Amino acid sequence: ETTDIIHYIPYNAAMSPKITVELLRQLRQAMRNTKYIAEPIQAYIVPSGDAHQSEYIAPCDCRREFICGFNGSAGTAIVTEKHAAMWTDGRYFLQASQQMDNNWTLMKMGLKETLSQEDWLISVLPENSTVGVDPWIIAADQWKNMSKALASAGHSLVAVQDNLIDAIWMDRPTRPSTQLLTLGLGFTGLTWQDKMTALRSKMAERKISWFVATALDEIAWLFNLRGSDIEYNPVFFAYAIVGMNTIRLFMDIKRLAVPTVREHLQLDTPSKVELSIQTAPYESVFTELQAVCASLGPKEKVWISDKASCALTQVIPKAHRSPIPYTPLCLAKAVKNATEIQGMKMAHIKDAVALCELFAWLEKEIPKGTVTEISAADKAEELRSQQKDFVGLSFPSISSVGPNGAIIHYRPLPETNRTLSLNEIYLLDSGAQYIDGTTDVTRTMHFGSPSAYEKETFTYVLKGHIAVSAAIFPNGTKGHLLDSFARQALWESGLDYLHGTGHGVGCFLNVHEGPCGISYKTFADEPLEAGMIVSDEPGYYEDGLFGIRIENVVLVVPTKPKYNYRNKGSLTFEPLTLVPIQAKMVNTDLLTQKERDWVNEYHRQCRETIGAELERQGRKEAMDWLIRETQPIA
Amino acid sequence: ETTDIIHYIPYNAAMSPKITVELLRQLRQAMRNTKYIAEPIQAYIVPSGDAHQSEYIAPCDCRREFICGFNGSAGTAIVTEKHAAMWTDGRYFLQASQQMDNNWTLMKMGLKETLSQEDWLISVLPENSTVGVDPWIIAADQWKNMSKALASAGHSLVAVQDNLIDAIWMDRPTRPSTQLLTLGLGFTGLTWQDKMTALRSKMAERKISWFVATALDEIAWLFNLRGSDIEYNPVFFAYAIVGMNTIRLFMDIKRLAVPTVREHLQLDTPSKVELSIQTAPYESVFTELQAVCASLGPKEKVWISDKASCALTQVIPKAHRSPIPYTPLCLAKAVKNATEIQGMKMAHIKDAVALCELFAWLEKEIPKGTVTEISAADKAEELRSQQKDFVGLSFPSISSVGPNGAIIHYRPLPETNRTLSLNEIYLLDSGAQYIDGTTDVTRTMHFGSPSAYEKETFTYVLKGHIAVSAAIFPNGTKGHLLDSFARQALWESGLDYLHGTGHGVGCFLNVHEGPCGISYKTFADEPLEAGMIVSDEPGYYEDGLFGIRIENVVLVVPTKPKYNYRNKGSLTFEPLTLVPIQAKMVNTDLLTQKERDWVNEYHRQCRETIGAELERQGRKEAMDWLIRETQPIA
């Protein structure tokens, strides 16, 4: 699945807007209610996102959707006494305009004439206004920028501790508190105690006294625990504060009553005093962090992610605060250990078995005209769920036929659901969570006869995929330097795709994770290192016709080319995904011999590794399909 | 010539340090002298650089060298009552340690244990200290950072208007005031009035009332004037302030007494009132900008480069200041017009004639054992100087034999001067200023029999050069996305080079200019556009043995590949440099057919275009050499 899309996605679902008259009346009342704030506020900002800056959020955190009706992944709503406006980007212009009623003004980000949130506020607010926001769901740096801009125009930004949306949201879902899963050494390779010791040695190295963990996947990774509080992401709501002799874990205390969890965390019988975990309710992180900060020595420093919430960040006095773009947990988590790599390999084998079965089944079923985007995705899920240690999907499947394939973040809906046929390209971007690993794979197939143009563009995408996968590069190279390898063949023919080429992938964790990636956008990515796992997913999208994407999850591995300049060492990628790439879609004349060799070697690996597992599982039809689809190309 | 080098350069010149006891005594006296400052200061910062942030500086601006003896291109000296320290990077550790006496502490930047300037000051200063700096030679953002860091430790940074180095520098050279050259439409393609109108329309577009020009090449370009105040850079010391109806030009008034200059600038007979130039002395820019700012309306904004001096930047009240990374002049100057492109082509033809002559001459002379790095560079200059409209070199020639070639920014000195031979690789990176254009070309040659390893690495560098030169990419692509194309072949063999791949090149202006470039460092480069001119110069350096670099200056041109995705259009490069690439150094087995075709087509162009000019100039030996060196390779 791609992350950073700047593609303008046509939104083709018919839908009626949410009626918000009454909600806005209630919100404006709350903005004047001294129960929540000492003085009335003249504007209230409703960002998307939760207190942990999660990419996917739980239903109880969908506050922006609740107030305006727009349910896209990015958008900020602002309500003043007279106006209501919602900012989103080009992907969502159509969708937002259909989902919001006329109480709302759609602010189209990226267009020249669109005011920024700050400038708009300044243009509509009366003099000396107060703007409120929930400090838990605004990041510290966003707070700073907004606060500065408002101050320069004589207004002020204030933190409203009670969320005003929650105050008017009658049937707001409760925060999920799902059962926790404890992961043993066989899955994690390191005990949580090992990870804690490694974290503390990083802290000692940088003379840091405390570390505040706020990202849910980092906390899950640190404690070798998983939950299912957020769909597709095996995480749970928690915070942690780690000192050199102290560990504080904040979460719904009920979850810690389970004996396996108590034992896993050694809550009753800690092995050492510095590995004894003090647990406290989720909400108490604020006061506990205050207490920690109150006892800080003059030179003591506290690490916190620069993406953490304003509320928690500001608890730490500035002189003691050491904000970091990537926490030590984020960096440690990105480099998978041998056990995690083995688990990821196992997960990808099981995933490939399910996909081979799916494609063999599709070949049989499509001619009957009964398979749709939704039923194909459901079948894929069903087949995956038969595999050992399956937990769930790792993101909503992108199952798209023909023109729907050109919508990069398409999700089939009953209104848009197309039938798979022998005439149109089918693109399936899907993945699963298994206890041993996370998968994410895209295959683009034609079940009839692809046109010359479809084959040509598919082949350019394949050339790009191979160029990244087979790239050799020095240790210390950042992923963004590899992005143009994926585009070279397309560029030579005047083509391109408007998304990044790859993202980090967690191990039975989030399918998108930092700090590495492969993108033309030069975000502050960390250099690639052996053991990191990323996706390699170039594509090509012809609006109104078809979409092509070829995605493998690949492991960064050391390699030894002929020379070794300055003893730096070299890296390359090893595909973890082992699902045949449809040879029918390839115009082999456009491939170099090296590229043909790569395809044949890749298919040999698929046949060998997945073949053995299909054999073991006795899945004969899929086996026949695999054998046929992995014939060497000439 | 490469720009951003992080290579550690061995410095092999024997030299004795500058004795600075007396100078430091005088400087410390000045730091307490109320003639210069109201209160004594406890530290004084001496940056390198001039008031215009020039890359090359005039002798009168070499203040850091004067005080400490170190004459490398990058370094900052700080003197306190008791200490003297100088910060420089890995290129210069050895050189600086040899050039500075033991009154100075060398602060090795890039090493973990080295304190930053701020931290060092905080560690050595007594409480409540005052640190001084000349606000004209520190950039506004550097001032801000330093000031903040010092304030956080209870110290303060103050602007010392009289430069304290100048105060103690007895035989300080005067600021150059060379004769100005006026350039007509035949060289510039646009009158300065046209450029002024275009600038003002950019200002109007962004609602900007005033623009302060501080970069010397931008001022030279704007007024179609050239000088020779700084070696290798045809610029002159000046400032300009442009309003919608006003033009103020600040420079040594004597230079404006020349009738051709007066006429060119229409000083006596301005065509329109808004194109009438008010001239004033160089130094008066400060008070004039103060006067402009005093009369600003409440919403009026002033554009100034974010790299401009602290002194000028702070004259503009913050509410009116609009700092920009690239000024409209920088952006306009980068996209060459048809006349400039024609001029650059002419300059490159003349330059190639001189180099063909040089290489033919070297072939004859080297066997005699009489040609050295210095004499070869001198011969190149002599041959260039015979060409029409030659002005001078565009940078000091890098003329290097064998191991000296591995020192990326090597300049031959009598102590290091090697003799060219049949046994070692010769690398010549050189260029010239002609009135019609600026050149910069590197060729690496072997006059005997190169080893298999030398040929192999040369061929990888050539493959990288071709990969960039022949790249096709969408409009709007930033240069840094092309950098890895240049490295791909080297990377595949475990090799690399530690400098960027290309820099912008001025037209009869600085050989290094922004805002575009091709580098793995993702500085804020602007997208490549048709008409931009950059260098393409990958290399390979084997310490102690040899250096290889192949550099052409290339023009960004539109191209029409098979498709045109979203009507974005595509770009590629056209080589302006037309000097044969030595086929003897190429292992043709390592080239693809496409690469062989590129070499042959490039050599065909060299033969056709340079051959015609050699013919015209009657330079027979060079012609024979050209014909032989441009035989097609198989």
mmCIF file of C-alpha atoms in Angstrom, chain A residues 354 357-358 361 375-387 390 393 434 619:
data_model
loop_
_atom_site.group_PDB
_atom_site.id
_atom_site.type_symbol
_atom_site.label_atom_id
_atom_site.label_comp_id
_atom_site.label_asym_id
_atom_site.label_seq_id
_atom_site.Cartn_x
_atom_site.Cartn_y
_atom_site.Cartn_z
ATOM 1 C CA ALA A 354 -3.286 -17.705 0.048
ATOM 2 C CA GLU A 357 -4.971 -20.031 -4.242
ATOM 3 C CA LEU A 358 -6.865 -16.811 -4.849
ATOM 4 C CA TRP A 361 -9.635 -19.563 -8.052
ATOM 5 C CA SER A 375 -16.117 -10.691 -3.378
ATOM 6 C CA ALA A 376 -12.545 -11.105 -4.639
ATOM 7 C CA ALA A 377 -11.261 -9.160 -1.625
ATOM 8 C CA ASP A 378 -13.444 -11.238 0.677
ATOM 9 C CA LYS A 379 -12.141 -14.433 -0.890
ATOM 10 C CA ALA A 380 -8.564 -13.235 -0.366
ATOM 11 C CA GLU A 381 -9.342 -12.585 3.284
ATOM 12 C CA GLU A 382 -10.997 -15.973 3.672
ATOM 13 C CA LEU A 383 -7.979 -17.767 2.160
ATOM 14 C CA ARG A 384 -5.553 -15.808 4.319
ATOM 15 C CA SER A 385 -7.611 -16.563 7.414
ATOM 16 C CA GLN A 386 -7.023 -20.291 6.833
ATOM 17 C CA GLN A 387 -3.302 -19.762 7.350
ATOM 18 C CA PHE A 390 -3.662 -15.208 10.971
ATOM 19 C CA LEU A 393 -5.895 -7.701 7.446
ATOM 20 C CA TYR A 434 -0.022 -12.846 11.268
ATOM 21 C CA ARG A 619 -3.226 -27.319 -2.164
#
